[in-house]
mmCIF file of C-alpha atoms in Angstrom:
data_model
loop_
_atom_site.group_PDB
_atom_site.id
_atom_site.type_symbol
_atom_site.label_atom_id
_atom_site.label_comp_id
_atom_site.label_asym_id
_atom_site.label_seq_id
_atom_site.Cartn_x
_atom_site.Cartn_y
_atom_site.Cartn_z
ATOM 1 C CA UNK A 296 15.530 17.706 8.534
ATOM 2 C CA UNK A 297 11.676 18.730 8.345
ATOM 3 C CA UNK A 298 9.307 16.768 9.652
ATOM 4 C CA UNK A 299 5.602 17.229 10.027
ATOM 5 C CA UNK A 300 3.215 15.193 12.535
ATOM 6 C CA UNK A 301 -0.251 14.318 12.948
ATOM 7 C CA UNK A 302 -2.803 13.022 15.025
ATOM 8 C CA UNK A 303 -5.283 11.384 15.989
ATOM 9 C CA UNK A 304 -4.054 8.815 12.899
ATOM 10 C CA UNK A 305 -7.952 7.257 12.841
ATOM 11 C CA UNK A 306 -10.837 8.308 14.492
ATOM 12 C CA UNK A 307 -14.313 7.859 14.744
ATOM 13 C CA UNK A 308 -16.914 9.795 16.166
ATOM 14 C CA UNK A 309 -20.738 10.411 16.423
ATOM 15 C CA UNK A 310 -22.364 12.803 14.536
ATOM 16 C CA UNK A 311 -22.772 16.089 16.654
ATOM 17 C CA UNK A 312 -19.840 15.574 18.275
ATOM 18 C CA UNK A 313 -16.858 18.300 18.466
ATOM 19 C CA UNK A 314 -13.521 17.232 16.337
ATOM 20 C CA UNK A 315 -9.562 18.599 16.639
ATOM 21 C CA UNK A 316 -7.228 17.750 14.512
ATOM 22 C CA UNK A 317 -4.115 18.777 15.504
ATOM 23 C CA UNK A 318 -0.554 19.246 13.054
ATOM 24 C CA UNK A 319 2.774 20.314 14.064
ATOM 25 C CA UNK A 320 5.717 20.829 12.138
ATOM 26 C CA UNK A 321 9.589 20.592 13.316
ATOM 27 C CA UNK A 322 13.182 21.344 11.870
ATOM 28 C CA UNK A 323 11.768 24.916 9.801
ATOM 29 C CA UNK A 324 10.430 28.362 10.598
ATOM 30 C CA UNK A 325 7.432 30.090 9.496
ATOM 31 C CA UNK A 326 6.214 27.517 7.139
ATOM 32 C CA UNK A 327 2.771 27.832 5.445
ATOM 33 C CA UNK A 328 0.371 25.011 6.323
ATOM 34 C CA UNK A 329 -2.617 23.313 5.173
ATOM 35 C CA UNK A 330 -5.438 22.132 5.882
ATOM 36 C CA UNK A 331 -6.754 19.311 2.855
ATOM 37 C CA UNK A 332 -9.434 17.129 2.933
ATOM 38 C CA UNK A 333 -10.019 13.684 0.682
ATOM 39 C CA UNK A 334 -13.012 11.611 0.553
ATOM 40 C CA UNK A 335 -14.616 8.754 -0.894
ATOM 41 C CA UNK A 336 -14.403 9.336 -5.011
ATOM 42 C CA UNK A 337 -13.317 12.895 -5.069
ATOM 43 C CA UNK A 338 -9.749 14.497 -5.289
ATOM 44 C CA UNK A 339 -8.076 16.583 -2.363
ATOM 45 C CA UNK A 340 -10.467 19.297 -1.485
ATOM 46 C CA UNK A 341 -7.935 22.786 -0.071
ATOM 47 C CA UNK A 342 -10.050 23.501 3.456
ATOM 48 C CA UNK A 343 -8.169 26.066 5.177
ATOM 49 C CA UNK A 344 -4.507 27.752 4.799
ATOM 50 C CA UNK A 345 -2.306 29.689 6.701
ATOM 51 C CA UNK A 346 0.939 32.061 6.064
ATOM 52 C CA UNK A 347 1.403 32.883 10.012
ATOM 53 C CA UNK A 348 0.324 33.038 13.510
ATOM 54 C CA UNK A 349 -3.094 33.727 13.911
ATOM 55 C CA UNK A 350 -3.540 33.889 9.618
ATOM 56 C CA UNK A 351 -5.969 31.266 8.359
ATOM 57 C CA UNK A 352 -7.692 31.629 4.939
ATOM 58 C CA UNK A 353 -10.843 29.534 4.506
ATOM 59 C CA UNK A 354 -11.317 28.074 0.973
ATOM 60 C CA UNK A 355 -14.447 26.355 1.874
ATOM 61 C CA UNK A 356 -17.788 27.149 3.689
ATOM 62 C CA UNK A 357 -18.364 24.721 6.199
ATOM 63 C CA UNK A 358 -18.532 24.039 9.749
ATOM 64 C CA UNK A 359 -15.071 23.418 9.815
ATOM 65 C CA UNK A 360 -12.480 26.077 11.445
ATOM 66 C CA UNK A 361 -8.618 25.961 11.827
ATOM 67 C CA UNK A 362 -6.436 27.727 13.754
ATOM 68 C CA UNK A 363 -2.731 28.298 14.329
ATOM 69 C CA UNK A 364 -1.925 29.062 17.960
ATOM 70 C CA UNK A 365 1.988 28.718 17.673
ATOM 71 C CA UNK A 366 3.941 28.743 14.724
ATOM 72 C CA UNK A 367 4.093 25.154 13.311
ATOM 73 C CA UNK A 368 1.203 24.180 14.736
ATOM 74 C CA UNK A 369 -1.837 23.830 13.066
ATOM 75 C CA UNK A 370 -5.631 22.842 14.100
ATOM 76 C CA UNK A 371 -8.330 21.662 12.696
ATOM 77 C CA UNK A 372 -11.741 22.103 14.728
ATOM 78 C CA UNK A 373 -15.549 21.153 14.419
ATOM 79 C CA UNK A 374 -18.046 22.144 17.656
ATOM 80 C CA UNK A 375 -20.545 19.828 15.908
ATOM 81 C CA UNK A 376 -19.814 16.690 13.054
ATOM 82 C CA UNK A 377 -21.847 15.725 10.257
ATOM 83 C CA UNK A 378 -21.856 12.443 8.365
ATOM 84 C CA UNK A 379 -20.317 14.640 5.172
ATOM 85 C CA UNK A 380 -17.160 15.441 7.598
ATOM 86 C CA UNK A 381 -15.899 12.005 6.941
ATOM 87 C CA UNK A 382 -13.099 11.885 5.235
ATOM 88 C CA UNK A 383 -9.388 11.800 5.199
ATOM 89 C CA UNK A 384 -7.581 14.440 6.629
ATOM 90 C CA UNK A 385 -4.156 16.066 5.617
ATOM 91 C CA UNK A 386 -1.909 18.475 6.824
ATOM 92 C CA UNK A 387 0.656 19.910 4.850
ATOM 93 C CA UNK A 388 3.184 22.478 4.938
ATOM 94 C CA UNK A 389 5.538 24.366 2.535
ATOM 95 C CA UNK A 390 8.401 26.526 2.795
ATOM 96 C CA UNK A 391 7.320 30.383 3.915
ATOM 97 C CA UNK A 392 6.801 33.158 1.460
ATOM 98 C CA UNK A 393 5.766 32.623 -2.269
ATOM 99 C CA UNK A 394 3.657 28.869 -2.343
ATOM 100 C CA UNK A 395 6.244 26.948 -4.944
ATOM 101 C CA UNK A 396 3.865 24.524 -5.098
ATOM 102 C CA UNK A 397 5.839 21.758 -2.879
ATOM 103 C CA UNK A 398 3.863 20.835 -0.280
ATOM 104 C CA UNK A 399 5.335 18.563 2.211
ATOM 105 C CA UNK A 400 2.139 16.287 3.683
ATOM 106 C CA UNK A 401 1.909 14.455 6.567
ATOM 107 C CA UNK A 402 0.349 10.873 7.354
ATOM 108 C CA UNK A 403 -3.398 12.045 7.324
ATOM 109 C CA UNK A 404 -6.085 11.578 9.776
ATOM 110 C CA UNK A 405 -9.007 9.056 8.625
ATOM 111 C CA UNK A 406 -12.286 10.302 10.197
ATOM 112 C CA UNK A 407 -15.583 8.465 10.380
ATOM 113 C CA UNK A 408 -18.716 9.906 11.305
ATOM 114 C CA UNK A 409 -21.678 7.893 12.423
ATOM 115 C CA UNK B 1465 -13.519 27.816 -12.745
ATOM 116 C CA UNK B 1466 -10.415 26.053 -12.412
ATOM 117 C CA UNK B 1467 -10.344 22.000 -13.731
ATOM 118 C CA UNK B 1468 -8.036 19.781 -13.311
ATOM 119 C CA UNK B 1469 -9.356 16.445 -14.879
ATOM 120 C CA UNK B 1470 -7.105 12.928 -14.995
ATOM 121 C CA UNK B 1471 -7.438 10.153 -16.857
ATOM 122 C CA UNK B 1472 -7.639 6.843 -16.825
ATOM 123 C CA UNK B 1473 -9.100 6.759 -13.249
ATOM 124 C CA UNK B 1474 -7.942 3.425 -13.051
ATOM 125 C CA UNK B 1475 -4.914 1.590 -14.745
ATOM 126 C CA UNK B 1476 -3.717 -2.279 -14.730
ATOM 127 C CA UNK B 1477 -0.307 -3.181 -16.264
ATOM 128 C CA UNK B 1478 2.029 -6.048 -16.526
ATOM 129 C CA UNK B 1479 5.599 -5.364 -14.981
ATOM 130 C CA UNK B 1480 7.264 -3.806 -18.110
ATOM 131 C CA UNK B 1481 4.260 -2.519 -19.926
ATOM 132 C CA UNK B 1482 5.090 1.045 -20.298
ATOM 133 C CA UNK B 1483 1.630 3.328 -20.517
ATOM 134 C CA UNK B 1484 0.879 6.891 -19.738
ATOM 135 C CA UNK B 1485 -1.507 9.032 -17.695
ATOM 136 C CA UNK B 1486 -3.434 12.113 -18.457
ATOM 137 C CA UNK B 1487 -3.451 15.363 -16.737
ATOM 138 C CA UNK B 1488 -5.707 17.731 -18.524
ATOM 139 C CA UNK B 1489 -6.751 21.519 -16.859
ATOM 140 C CA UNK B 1490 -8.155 24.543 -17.009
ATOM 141 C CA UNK B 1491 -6.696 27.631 -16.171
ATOM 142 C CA UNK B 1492 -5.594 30.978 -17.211
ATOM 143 C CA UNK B 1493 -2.230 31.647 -16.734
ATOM 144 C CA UNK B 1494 -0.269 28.595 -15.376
ATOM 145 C CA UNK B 1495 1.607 29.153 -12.915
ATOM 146 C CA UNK B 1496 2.821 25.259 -12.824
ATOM 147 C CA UNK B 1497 1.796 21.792 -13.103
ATOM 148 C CA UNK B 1498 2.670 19.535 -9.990
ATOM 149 C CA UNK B 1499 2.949 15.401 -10.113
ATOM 150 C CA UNK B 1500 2.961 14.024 -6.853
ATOM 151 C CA UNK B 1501 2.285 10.244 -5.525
ATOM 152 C CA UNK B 1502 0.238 8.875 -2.956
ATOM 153 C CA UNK B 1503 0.607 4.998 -1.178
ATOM 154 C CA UNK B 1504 -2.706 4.190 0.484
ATOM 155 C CA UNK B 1505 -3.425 5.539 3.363
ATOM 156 C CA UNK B 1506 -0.528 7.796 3.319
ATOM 157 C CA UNK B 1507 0.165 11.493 2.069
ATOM 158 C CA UNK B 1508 1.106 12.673 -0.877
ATOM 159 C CA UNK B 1509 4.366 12.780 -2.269
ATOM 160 C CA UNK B 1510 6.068 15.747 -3.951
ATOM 161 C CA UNK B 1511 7.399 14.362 -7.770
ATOM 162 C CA UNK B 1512 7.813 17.175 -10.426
ATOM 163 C CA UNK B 1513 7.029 20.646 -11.177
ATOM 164 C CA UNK B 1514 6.652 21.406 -14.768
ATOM 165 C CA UNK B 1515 6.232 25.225 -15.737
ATOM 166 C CA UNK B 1516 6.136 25.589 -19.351
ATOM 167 C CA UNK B 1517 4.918 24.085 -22.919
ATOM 168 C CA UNK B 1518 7.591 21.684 -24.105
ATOM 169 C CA UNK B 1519 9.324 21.254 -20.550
ATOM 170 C CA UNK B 1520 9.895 17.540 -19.281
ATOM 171 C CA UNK B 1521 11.260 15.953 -16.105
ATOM 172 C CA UNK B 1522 12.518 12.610 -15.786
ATOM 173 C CA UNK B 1523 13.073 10.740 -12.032
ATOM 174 C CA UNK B 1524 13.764 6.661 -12.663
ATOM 175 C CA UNK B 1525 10.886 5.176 -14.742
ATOM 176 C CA UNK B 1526 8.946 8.475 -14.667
ATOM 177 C CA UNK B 1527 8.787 10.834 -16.973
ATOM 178 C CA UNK B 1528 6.037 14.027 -16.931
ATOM 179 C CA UNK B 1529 5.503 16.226 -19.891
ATOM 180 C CA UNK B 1530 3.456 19.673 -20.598
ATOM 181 C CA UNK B 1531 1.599 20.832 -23.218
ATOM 182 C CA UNK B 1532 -0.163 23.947 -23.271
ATOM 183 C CA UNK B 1533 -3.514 21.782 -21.850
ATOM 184 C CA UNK B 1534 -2.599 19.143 -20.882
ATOM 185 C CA UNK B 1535 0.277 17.104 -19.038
ATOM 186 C CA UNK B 1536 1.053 13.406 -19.973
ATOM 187 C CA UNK B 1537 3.257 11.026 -16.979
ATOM 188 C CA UNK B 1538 5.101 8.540 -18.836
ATOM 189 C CA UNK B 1539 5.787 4.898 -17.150
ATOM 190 C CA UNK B 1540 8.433 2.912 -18.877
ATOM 191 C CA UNK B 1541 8.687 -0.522 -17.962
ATOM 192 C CA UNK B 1542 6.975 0.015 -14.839
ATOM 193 C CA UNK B 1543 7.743 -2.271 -11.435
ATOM 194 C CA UNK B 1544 5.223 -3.492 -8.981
ATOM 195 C CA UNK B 1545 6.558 -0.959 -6.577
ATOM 196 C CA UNK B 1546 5.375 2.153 -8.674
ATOM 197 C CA UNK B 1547 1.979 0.921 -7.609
ATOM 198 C CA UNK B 1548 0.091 4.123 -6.390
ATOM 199 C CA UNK B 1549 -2.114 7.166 -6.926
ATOM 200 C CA UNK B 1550 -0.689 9.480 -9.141
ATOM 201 C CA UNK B 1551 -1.955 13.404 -8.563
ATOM 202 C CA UNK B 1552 -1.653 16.098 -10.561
ATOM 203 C CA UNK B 1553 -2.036 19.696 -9.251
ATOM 204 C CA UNK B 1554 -2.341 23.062 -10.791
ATOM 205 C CA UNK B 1555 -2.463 26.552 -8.902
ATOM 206 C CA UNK B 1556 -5.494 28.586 -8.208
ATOM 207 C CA UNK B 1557 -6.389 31.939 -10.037
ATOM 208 C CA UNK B 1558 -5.218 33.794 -6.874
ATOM 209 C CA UNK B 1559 -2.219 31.764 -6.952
ATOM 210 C CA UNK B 1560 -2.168 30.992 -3.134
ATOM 211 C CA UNK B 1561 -3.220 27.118 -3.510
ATOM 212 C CA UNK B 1562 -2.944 23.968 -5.520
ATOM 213 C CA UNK B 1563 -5.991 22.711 -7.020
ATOM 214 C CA UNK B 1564 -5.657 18.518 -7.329
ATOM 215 C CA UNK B 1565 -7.287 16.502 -10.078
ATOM 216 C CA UNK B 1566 -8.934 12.993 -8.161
ATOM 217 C CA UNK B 1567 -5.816 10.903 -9.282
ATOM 218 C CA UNK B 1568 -5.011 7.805 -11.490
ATOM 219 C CA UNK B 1569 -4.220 4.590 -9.674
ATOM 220 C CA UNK B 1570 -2.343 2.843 -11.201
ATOM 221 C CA UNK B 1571 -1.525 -1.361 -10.147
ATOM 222 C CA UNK B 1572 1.482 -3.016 -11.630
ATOM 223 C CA UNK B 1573 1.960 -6.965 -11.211
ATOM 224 C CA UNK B 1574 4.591 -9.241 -11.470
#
């Protein structure tokens, strides 16, 4: 069976300082994966995507980049925070090829920024 | 631009007091409407995909409908354990993501 990790779970950091999120997914091949972010009063905001190695589309201008080093891994980076980063985090994958629209997500990463 | 709007934000019911929620959007040529749930803290969860005017989809007390704007869950006689977000998604023009509305929570008690 699939199964999709990621970590840190909770984190909290200063602004200014660098972030990684990192996402991995086991038990499939060459799934798409997703970056989506959720804060406070607003619905799940798509931040990056990515149909294979080295492939990331950005959906939203930011200071945010991701990158995908390996095939079902997935990373989410920052080289400096802002308070407006804080949010929570998910990861999500879906089966390769045409987007059905399942997404598989995993347990998020809760970010605070100070 | 692409909307996907929900309504109520919020929703209290007794155990057994069946209600709906709304999913309304806005986009040309739908390629799909998506219900998924979400327990705090956690992820979403994958429920239905609905493709086309008339279509419905039933799993336990849950039923989701489609309309040509709009997309109605159905909770009959709901439980305290169907207490959660509910999301509804629709795809982008490009087709290459899903686009989520900010979610209904809904709290059933006993």
């Amino acid at each position: 069976s699939q199964t999709i990790h990621q970590w840190p779970a909770t984190l909290v950091q200063p602004v200014g300082s660098p972030l990684s999120l990192e996402c991995t997914v086991e038990g499939t091949s060459n799934p798409n994966l997703y970056w989506y972010r959720q804060a406070a009063g607003r619905g799940l905001q798509l931040l990056f995507y990515s149909v294979g190695i080295g492939q990331i589309s950005s959906e939203v201008p930011q200071n945010l980049s991701a990158s995908r080093p390996q095939d079902r891994q997935f990373i989410l980076s920052s080289k400096k925070l802002l308070l407006s980063d804080s949010g929570f985090y998910l990861c999500a994958w879906s089966y390769g090829g045409a987007n059905t629209g399942e997404l598989f997500f995993g347990e998020g990463s809760r970010l605070t920024v100070l | 631009e692409d909307q996907v709007t929900q309504s109520p934000e919020a929703l209290r019911l007794q155990e057994g007091e069946s209600s709906s929620l709304n999913c309304s959007y806005t986009v040309s040529g739908l390629r799909g409407l998506f219900w998924y749930r979400q327990d705090p803290g956690k992820g979403p969860e994958f429920l239905f995909t609905l493709y086309s005017a008339g279509e419905e989809k039933e799993k336990e007390r849950l039923k989701a409908t489609l309309t040509k704007k709009e997309s109605f869950l159905h909770i009959t006689a709901p439980k305290p354990e169907d207490s959660a977000t509910y999301l509804c998604a629709v795809f982008n023009q490009a087709g290459t993501a899903l686009i989520f509305g900010k979610g209904t929570t809904l709290s059933v008690s006993s």
